[in-house]
Structures are given as structure tokens and as C-alpha cells.
Amino acid sequence: MMRKTSLILLSAAAGAAATLLVTQPRASLMGTSARAAAADTYRQLNLFGDVFDRVRSDYVEKPDDKKLIESAISGMLTGLDPHSSYMDAKSFKDMQVQTRGEFGGLGIEVTMEDGLIKVVSPIDDTPASKAGILANDIITNLDDEAVQGLTLNQAVDKMRGPVNTKIKLKIIRKGQDKPIEVTLTRDNIRVRAVRAKVEDGDIAYIRITSFNEQTTEGLKKEMANLQQQIGTDKVKGYILDLRNNPGGLLEEAVSVSDAFLDRGEIVSTRGRNAEETQRRTAKPGDLAKGKPVIVLINGGSASASEIVAGALQDQKRSTTIGTRSFGKGSVQTIIPLGSGNGALRLTTARYFTPSGKSIQAKGITPDIEVMQDVPDDLKAKTDTKGEASLRGHLKADGQEETGSQSYVPPDEKNDKALHTAIDLLHGIKHNAANTTTPPPADKAKAAN
């Protein structure tokens, strides 16, 4: 029997891996009905073998046997739910890089524009920033090979590589008559999952963009920096921004929650069998030292983000502001299939908040709902459909909820949810025109 090796929490769009889980084979006696079911299964496998042989022999062009088998495995898994899937060797490697949160590379955040690679920003203290790469630089060539015609992922793959290896970039920069050529040496790059700043002189604002292996370490570092800047006793409170965070590692969600708790349950995971139930609890040591915490969520906050929001909300440790979260309440296990064979991503459990509530296809309802003012040209693009809208999703117990608003204004001065949080920490109450406190659950159901 294969060992289950990693738990992950993954949104519909993106995500990463989680904790180690080893299971032992189960011994059981097979009754008559079980033997009959097994015999029927083997007949179906024979049918698959017959179809496979027919395709190999009669398809109009000679098919690739490996691709046929991978496609069959992929179809079996994607037919289960939206989050189970097969990863080939390359996809598995990419997922591991994403979950580690570090890789050999240059330290450039890039996007694709008119078929060329545009620098969004260089990451501080990386080969790119040290070489003088600037935001809005256009990369036209990588090692003398034109990037025109490559996808963004292909270009990123070429820029990544083993630490201490070199790559030459040709860059077009506004205001320069001739292209700039620069040779960079790849270094170990850490993805910055946590960013922080001081708001209004006494509020610690922390933005978590994903839950990878670097997240908790980054959170602790940023909290210490903020406390030093403001003064521990002068901190009015903390704003934890989880908006549009698609999720990631289960263990990181647990440890981030634990950073704001002294005791109590954080989350429980429940599989098909009762003996697989696990409960995660907080350890003493609230890094926020009891100061008020506000969590910002929206329709793009999923899985690991929802674990944190749900734990702090249920434990009465935070006030949650924004719009209803995505509603992904399942856990995936990564099962490696051996060298060069990729891995399975298989849904193996649902998770429950400390109050015993499943948010699957429902989401976390904020304590204070705040809707953003969305520009007319973006209104059709800023609502996330949510887990309940995904084909084949695990069904919820009770009424399901569709998606909600996921727009975050690029200019902070227009961010109504953020300003509501700041005002709340300063003791300023908003009127009903700006915010809404959701009705009790029973009334909410009646209204729908």
C-alpha cells in the first residue's frame, strides 16, 4: 500500500502542500459481497485493458503509451472532485518548489506583455536587484534566445536553475537608446509570503499572500519588526489581511493561527474513517500579546486562509471583516508515485473549525460585511464563483453558498474594508450605509 506523505489545502486556482501523514495498511476479512464487488472491479479493469489495446492498434496516428496512461489516471482523479488530480513529474516538481517557497533563480517578479517579459519588480537583495534590474524593464532575450513565442511559464523556467549558474539577459529600458545586456548568477530565492507595514502610526498591518514553508517564519519576523517600530505597548492592534490568498500548507495555517492564540482547538480534519480524525490545538504564547486582531477576507480567501479566519473567529480572538470566503473545506494528500512518475493529489479529508462547523461550499461569513466600490469596467470580473460553483465539488451539509466579491482596490485610500478595520481599532464605529453585520444563521437561512 502506498504511503500518504503530504496534506495540502488547495483552492480552485492555486495552492500547495502540507504535513506528513503516514497510514498503516488495514487488515479486513472479505465477505461474499465484497468478493463479488472485487470481481466486478477486475472485469472493469479488463475492459480498460481492451480499450487501451484497441486505441494503441487502431488509432489513426500512433499514440504515446505513456500519455495514454497518464490521461487515463488524470481522468479518474478529476472525475472525483475539482481538487483531486494527477501531477506528472514536472508538475510535481513545480508544486514542491511552490510549497518550499524557495528556488534557484534571479529574484524578479515578471508578467507577460505583448509577447515579451515585463519586470513587475525586482526582489530586494537578490541577483536582479543587485544588477540594477528595474520595474518596467522588458526582457527580450534569455541566453541569446528570443523570448517572443514563449509562454510566461516557459520563460520563468528558463530563468530558474541551479544556484551559482549564470544566465544572460537582454533588456529594453525606457529612455535607453540601445538594449542592455547583463549576466546574472542565480542564487537561492525565497518567495516573500508575508509583507507588513505600520498603519496610522500604531496599527500593525500584515498581509499573507500564501501559506508555504516560509510563511510562519516570515510572520514572526514581521511581527517582531512591527513591535519594534511602534513599541510593543503602543500597538493598538493587528490587521491580518488574507484577501485573495488561495491557501497552501495545512501546518502553516495551524502555526499562523497559533501565533495569535494561547489555547484551544485550531482545526480538526476528518477522513472517511473515524480513526483518521485529527485535532490541532494551540500552544501557549500569543505573539500579539492579547492585542485586538482584525482579519480581512473576501471571495478569494480559500482553504488555509479559511482555517486561520475560522479558528480566530470561533475562538473569539478576532473580528472578521470583508465578504464571505471561497468555501473550500477539504484537505488533499500528495502521494508520490516513485521516481519519475509524478504524484497523486487526492482529497482525503474535510476540515472543521473549532466550533465543529464545516465551511465546505459555504465559506466563512465575516462578522462585519464590507462591500468595495468596484469600477464599472471591472464589475463583471470581481466576483469569485466559490467552491459551490465548481463542478463535482463535495456537497455541503445544509444550504450551500455561491461566491462573493473579491475586489481589492489598488489604491489603499479606496479600500473600505481596510479603513473599517483601522477605524474599528481606533474605536470609530461605521454607519449602516458602509457596513453590514450579517444576521444570525437562522434568520439568514430564512431570508434565502
XYZ file of C-alpha atoms in Angstrom:
448
model
C 0.000 0.000 0.000
C 1.334 3.457 -0.863
C 2.113 5.852 1.947
C 0.317 9.146 2.103
C 3.039 11.712 2.523
C 1.698 15.257 2.367
C -1.508 17.026 3.259
C -2.445 20.084 1.269
C -5.125 22.690 1.257
C -5.763 23.958 -2.215
C -8.121 26.492 -3.741
C -9.656 26.169 -7.175
C -6.961 28.341 -8.717
C -3.835 27.587 -6.845
C -2.290 26.063 -3.759
C 0.463 23.966 -2.213
C 1.371 21.053 0.075
C 1.188 20.276 3.800
C 2.085 17.940 6.633
C 3.336 14.368 6.746
C 0.730 11.690 7.312
C 1.674 8.014 7.369
C -1.045 5.395 7.396
C -0.801 1.667 8.000
C -2.488 -0.978 5.805
C -5.864 -2.050 7.105
C -6.474 -5.740 7.561
C -10.021 -6.943 6.985
C -11.914 -10.092 6.168
C -13.554 -10.086 2.774
C -17.141 -11.282 2.786
C -19.161 -12.650 -0.126
C -20.490 -9.271 -1.243
C -17.006 -7.759 -1.050
C -15.593 -10.585 -3.189
C -18.339 -10.024 -5.748
C -17.590 -6.297 -5.853
C -13.883 -7.031 -6.302
C -14.630 -9.411 -9.167
C -16.733 -6.728 -10.877
C -13.886 -4.243 -10.449
C -11.451 -6.616 -12.138
C -13.892 -7.053 -15.023
C -13.939 -3.285 -15.446
C -10.138 -3.232 -15.429
C -10.175 -5.857 -18.171
C -12.468 -3.531 -20.125
C -9.932 -0.736 -19.691
C -7.209 -3.044 -20.967
C -9.297 -3.901 -24.035
C -9.914 -0.203 -24.812
C -6.238 0.621 -24.293
C -5.158 -2.128 -26.713
C -7.717 -1.038 -29.309
C -6.553 2.585 -29.167
C -2.910 1.521 -29.497
C -3.599 -0.644 -32.512
C -6.322 1.244 -34.399
C -5.980 4.986 -33.681
C -5.305 6.987 -36.859
C -1.848 8.001 -35.606
C 0.497 6.038 -33.344
C -0.257 7.241 -29.782
C 2.242 7.690 -26.965
C 1.592 4.878 -24.467
C 2.806 6.939 -21.512
C 0.493 9.827 -22.395
C -2.452 7.444 -22.785
C -1.913 6.027 -19.305
C -1.314 9.451 -17.728
C -4.504 10.757 -19.340
C -6.471 7.780 -18.009
C -5.123 8.354 -14.480
C -5.838 12.081 -14.760
C -9.405 11.432 -15.895
C -10.021 9.056 -12.984
C -8.889 11.644 -10.435
C -10.500 14.736 -11.945
C -13.768 12.813 -12.020
C -13.719 12.639 -8.209
C -13.758 16.356 -7.323
C -12.206 19.639 -8.544
C -9.131 19.323 -6.319
C -8.007 15.731 -6.908
C -5.592 15.387 -9.822
C -2.593 13.625 -11.294
C 0.698 15.517 -11.494
C 3.340 14.379 -13.950
C 6.981 14.584 -12.877
C 7.381 18.228 -13.930
C 4.128 19.367 -12.313
C 5.095 17.551 -9.112
C 8.497 19.263 -9.089
C 6.860 22.678 -9.677
C 4.471 22.032 -6.785
C 7.366 21.157 -4.487
C 9.111 24.421 -5.414
C 5.912 26.328 -4.690
C 5.420 24.718 -1.285
C 9.038 25.178 -0.233
C 8.796 28.851 -1.114
C 12.382 28.948 -2.362
C 14.216 28.130 -5.589
C 17.335 28.850 -7.590
C 16.638 31.958 -9.635
C 17.171 35.669 -10.222
C 14.657 37.344 -7.922
C 12.395 39.029 -10.469
C 8.613 39.255 -10.398
C 7.535 39.230 -14.053
C 4.455 39.275 -16.267
C 3.792 38.815 -19.987
C 3.051 41.871 -22.150
C 2.737 41.811 -25.955
C 4.614 38.528 -26.098
C 7.583 39.866 -24.112
C 8.556 39.519 -20.466
C 7.965 42.663 -18.411
C 9.554 43.137 -14.996
C 6.952 43.914 -12.331
C 9.609 44.426 -9.675
C 12.964 43.017 -8.606
C 13.006 41.396 -5.155
C 15.253 43.167 -2.656
C 18.738 41.758 -2.073
C 18.655 39.300 -4.977
C 20.835 38.986 -8.121
C 18.262 41.015 -10.095
C 18.175 43.962 -7.690
C 21.963 43.950 -7.246
C 22.412 44.038 -11.036
C 20.160 47.090 -11.322
C 17.136 45.453 -12.958
C 14.215 47.910 -12.726
C 10.431 47.681 -12.741
C 9.015 48.007 -16.302
C 12.209 46.694 -17.917
C 11.368 44.493 -20.925
C 13.323 41.225 -21.224
C 13.701 40.284 -24.902
C 16.330 37.526 -24.782
C 17.480 34.834 -22.372
C 20.966 33.454 -23.165
C 20.648 34.900 -26.703
C 17.322 33.102 -27.251
C 14.367 35.382 -28.025
C 11.505 35.142 -25.523
C 8.986 36.016 -28.236
C 6.823 32.913 -28.687
C 7.490 31.506 -25.217
C 4.759 31.287 -22.618
C 5.280 33.047 -19.291
C 5.852 29.704 -17.554
C 8.440 28.671 -20.146
C 10.322 31.937 -19.684
C 10.214 31.589 -15.889
C 11.538 28.017 -16.158
C 14.494 29.298 -18.204
C 15.306 31.988 -15.645
C 15.247 29.474 -12.807
C 18.001 26.930 -12.390
C 20.713 25.607 -10.076
C 22.298 28.089 -7.664
C 25.606 29.605 -8.902
C 24.824 29.065 -12.599
C 24.814 32.057 -14.962
C 22.267 33.436 -17.427
C 22.492 36.407 -19.807
C 19.547 38.788 -20.199
C 18.951 41.360 -22.925
C 16.786 44.202 -21.683
C 14.992 47.144 -23.283
C 14.634 50.080 -20.909
C 12.619 53.224 -21.491
C 14.961 56.163 -22.097
C 17.851 53.967 -23.272
C 18.757 54.015 -26.965
C 20.310 50.553 -27.022
C 19.372 47.255 -25.360
C 21.175 46.458 -22.107
C 22.905 43.104 -21.692
C 23.569 41.801 -18.200
C 24.815 38.439 -16.924
C 23.367 37.260 -13.615
C 24.382 34.420 -11.315
C 21.409 32.506 -9.931
C 21.020 32.455 -6.158
C 18.645 30.903 -3.644
C 15.441 32.988 -3.841
C 12.841 32.920 -1.111
C 9.266 33.771 -2.049
C 8.071 36.501 0.282
C 4.717 35.266 1.557
C 4.372 37.904 4.289
C 4.549 41.688 3.948
C 3.900 44.196 6.697
C 3.765 47.905 7.447
C 2.620 50.369 10.088
C -0.803 51.960 9.567
C -1.766 55.254 11.219
C 1.294 55.146 13.454
C 0.049 52.485 15.875
C -1.565 49.646 13.895
C 0.399 46.595 12.696
C -0.791 45.585 9.210
C 0.252 42.119 7.991
C -0.528 40.747 4.527
C -0.153 36.991 3.921
C -0.287 36.055 0.230
C 0.204 32.283 0.512
C 0.933 29.524 3.014
C 4.283 27.978 2.063
C 7.126 26.703 4.237
C 8.389 30.268 4.758
C 5.094 31.797 5.980
C 5.239 31.306 9.751
C 8.889 32.312 9.879
C 8.042 35.434 7.860
C 5.078 36.245 10.110
C 7.154 36.055 13.288
C 9.861 38.233 11.743
C 7.407 40.892 10.568
C 5.543 40.946 13.896
C 8.815 41.493 15.769
C 9.776 44.289 13.362
C 6.402 45.998 13.747
C 6.519 45.780 17.533
C 9.984 47.332 17.458
C 8.884 50.144 15.123
C 5.701 51.020 17.036
C 6.663 49.898 20.508
C 5.084 46.737 21.918
C 2.955 48.616 24.451
C 1.858 51.193 21.881
C 0.499 48.742 19.295
C -3.238 49.441 19.020
C -3.957 46.168 17.276
C -3.198 43.888 14.326
C -4.794 43.656 10.889
C -4.234 40.247 9.259
C -5.044 40.562 5.550
C -5.909 37.194 3.959
C -7.815 38.561 0.969
C -7.260 36.681 -2.305
C -4.945 34.236 -0.533
C -5.642 30.884 -2.254
C -4.260 28.713 0.540
C -1.331 26.339 0.906
C 0.142 24.199 3.645
C -2.091 22.906 6.425
C 0.715 23.022 9.005
C 1.447 26.653 8.134
C -2.226 27.548 8.602
C -2.112 25.887 12.025
C 1.089 27.650 13.112
C -0.102 31.056 11.846
C -3.324 30.625 13.846
C -1.291 29.526 16.864
C 0.708 32.777 16.693
C -2.430 34.659 17.824
C -3.771 32.084 20.301
C -2.803 30.862 23.767
C -5.031 27.800 23.931
C -7.928 25.963 22.309
C -8.579 23.998 19.157
C -7.474 25.410 15.817
C -8.877 22.881 13.346
C -9.879 19.232 13.043
C -9.601 17.052 9.949
C -11.920 14.102 9.403
C -11.424 11.411 6.775
C -13.671 8.606 5.606
C -12.861 6.537 8.685
C -13.321 7.751 12.266
C -9.791 6.726 13.304
C -8.348 9.226 10.821
C -9.745 12.238 12.729
C -7.025 14.641 13.905
C -7.306 17.751 16.064
C -4.771 20.583 16.143
C -4.625 22.779 19.240
C -2.824 25.995 20.123
C 0.226 26.157 22.366
C 0.758 28.913 24.957
C 2.346 32.062 23.558
C 0.218 34.728 21.829
C 2.722 36.758 19.778
C 0.212 39.618 19.590
C 0.192 39.697 23.403
C -3.599 39.877 23.631
C -3.931 42.985 21.451
C -7.056 43.151 19.223
C -6.854 41.302 15.895
C -8.902 42.004 12.767
C -8.875 39.514 9.882
C -9.707 40.693 6.360
C -11.210 38.103 3.981
C -13.051 38.069 0.656
C -14.255 35.688 -2.034
C -10.665 34.841 -2.966
C -9.688 33.713 0.546
C -9.581 29.916 0.385
C -8.600 26.747 2.255
C -5.628 27.547 4.543
C -6.804 31.168 4.736
C -10.219 29.950 5.837
C -8.667 27.739 8.527
C -6.937 30.771 10.052
C -10.008 33.012 9.742
C -12.296 30.305 11.136
C -10.018 29.460 14.070
C -9.564 33.066 15.195
C -13.263 33.821 14.694
C -14.520 30.749 16.583
C -12.067 31.314 19.427
C -13.342 34.909 19.762
C -9.798 36.124 19.126
C -10.561 38.310 16.110
C -13.183 40.351 14.314
C -13.560 39.297 10.683
C -14.252 41.986 8.094
C -14.931 41.769 4.352
C -17.019 39.400 2.246
C -17.752 35.663 2.514
C -14.741 33.461 1.765
C -14.369 30.875 -1.033
C -15.671 27.827 0.835
C -13.040 25.136 0.240
C -13.252 22.855 3.249
C -11.293 19.825 2.050
C -7.742 18.547 2.513
C -5.623 16.975 -0.207
C -2.858 14.405 0.304
C 0.143 14.284 -2.008
C 1.095 10.675 -2.812
C 4.402 10.321 -4.723
C 4.365 7.515 -7.281
C 8.075 6.779 -7.407
C 11.000 8.295 -9.250
C 9.949 9.987 -12.485
C 6.283 9.021 -12.129
C 4.870 12.190 -10.586
C 2.294 12.099 -7.814
C -1.376 11.958 -6.961
C -3.167 14.864 -5.338
C -6.082 13.131 -3.604
C -8.824 14.592 -1.426
C -8.652 12.577 1.795
C -10.436 14.647 4.462
C -12.700 17.567 5.276
C -11.680 20.112 7.860
C -13.813 21.686 10.578
C -13.439 24.928 12.539
C -13.166 24.803 16.369
C -16.961 25.038 16.731
C -17.292 21.850 14.652
C -18.506 23.722 11.557
C -17.595 22.645 8.034
C -17.179 25.556 5.640
C -17.259 23.302 2.556
C -19.243 25.072 -0.198
C -20.315 27.676 2.363
C -17.288 29.744 3.355
C -16.553 31.912 6.372
C -19.135 34.638 6.944
C -17.473 37.857 8.173
C -18.587 39.456 11.419
C -18.834 42.747 9.518
C -19.555 42.676 5.810
C -17.919 45.452 3.797
C -18.504 45.748 0.059
C -15.948 47.605 -2.031
C -16.833 50.218 -4.647
C -15.918 48.436 -7.889
C -15.195 50.385 -11.120
C -17.852 49.770 -13.775
C -15.400 48.143 -16.198
C -14.412 45.560 -13.560
C -17.801 44.667 -12.072
C -18.202 41.557 -14.210
C -14.750 40.270 -13.206
C -14.518 40.820 -9.471
C -16.911 38.223 -8.065
C -15.391 34.821 -7.292
C -17.747 31.935 -8.062
C -16.718 29.980 -4.988
C -16.435 26.276 -4.232
C -20.184 25.675 -4.565
C -19.999 26.654 -8.249
C -17.283 24.118 -9.117
C -18.471 21.058 -10.994
C -18.185 17.879 -8.912
C -17.448 19.653 -5.617
C -18.007 17.842 -2.337
C -21.512 18.671 -1.174
C -22.126 20.708 1.941
C -24.250 19.732 4.902
C -27.196 22.068 4.524
C -27.509 25.109 2.313
C -24.609 25.958 0.034
C -23.417 29.486 -0.714
C -22.050 30.748 -4.016
C -19.101 33.124 -4.345
C -18.710 36.727 -3.269
C -16.818 39.892 -4.084
C -13.039 39.516 -4.371
C -12.037 43.021 -5.487
C -9.336 44.849 -3.533
C -8.763 48.461 -4.662
C -5.174 49.012 -5.852
C -5.136 52.402 -4.122
C -5.252 51.990 -0.357
C -7.254 55.173 0.133
C -10.208 53.472 -1.626
C -10.011 50.245 0.408
C -13.186 50.382 2.504
C -12.508 47.117 4.342
C -9.056 48.269 5.421
C -10.364 51.636 6.586
C -13.169 49.935 8.508
C -10.565 47.804 10.283
C -8.400 50.817 11.131
C -11.373 52.778 12.402
C -12.572 49.838 14.486
C -9.177 49.540 16.169
C -9.338 53.260 16.895
C -12.821 52.895 18.360
C -14.656 54.583 15.474
C -17.964 52.957 14.508
C -19.280 52.949 10.936
C -22.876 53.629 9.968
C -25.103 51.090 8.296
C -24.587 52.619 4.843
C -20.960 51.481 4.811
C -21.024 48.175 6.646
C -23.407 45.377 7.385
C -23.451 42.966 10.288
C -24.773 39.637 8.922
C -27.981 38.362 10.570
C -27.965 35.288 12.809
C -27.695 31.977 10.951
C -31.362 31.034 11.357
C -32.563 34.379 10.015
C -30.071 34.279 7.185
C -31.408 30.926 6.065
C -34.984 32.128 6.244
C -34.134 35.146 4.111
C -32.689 32.930 1.410
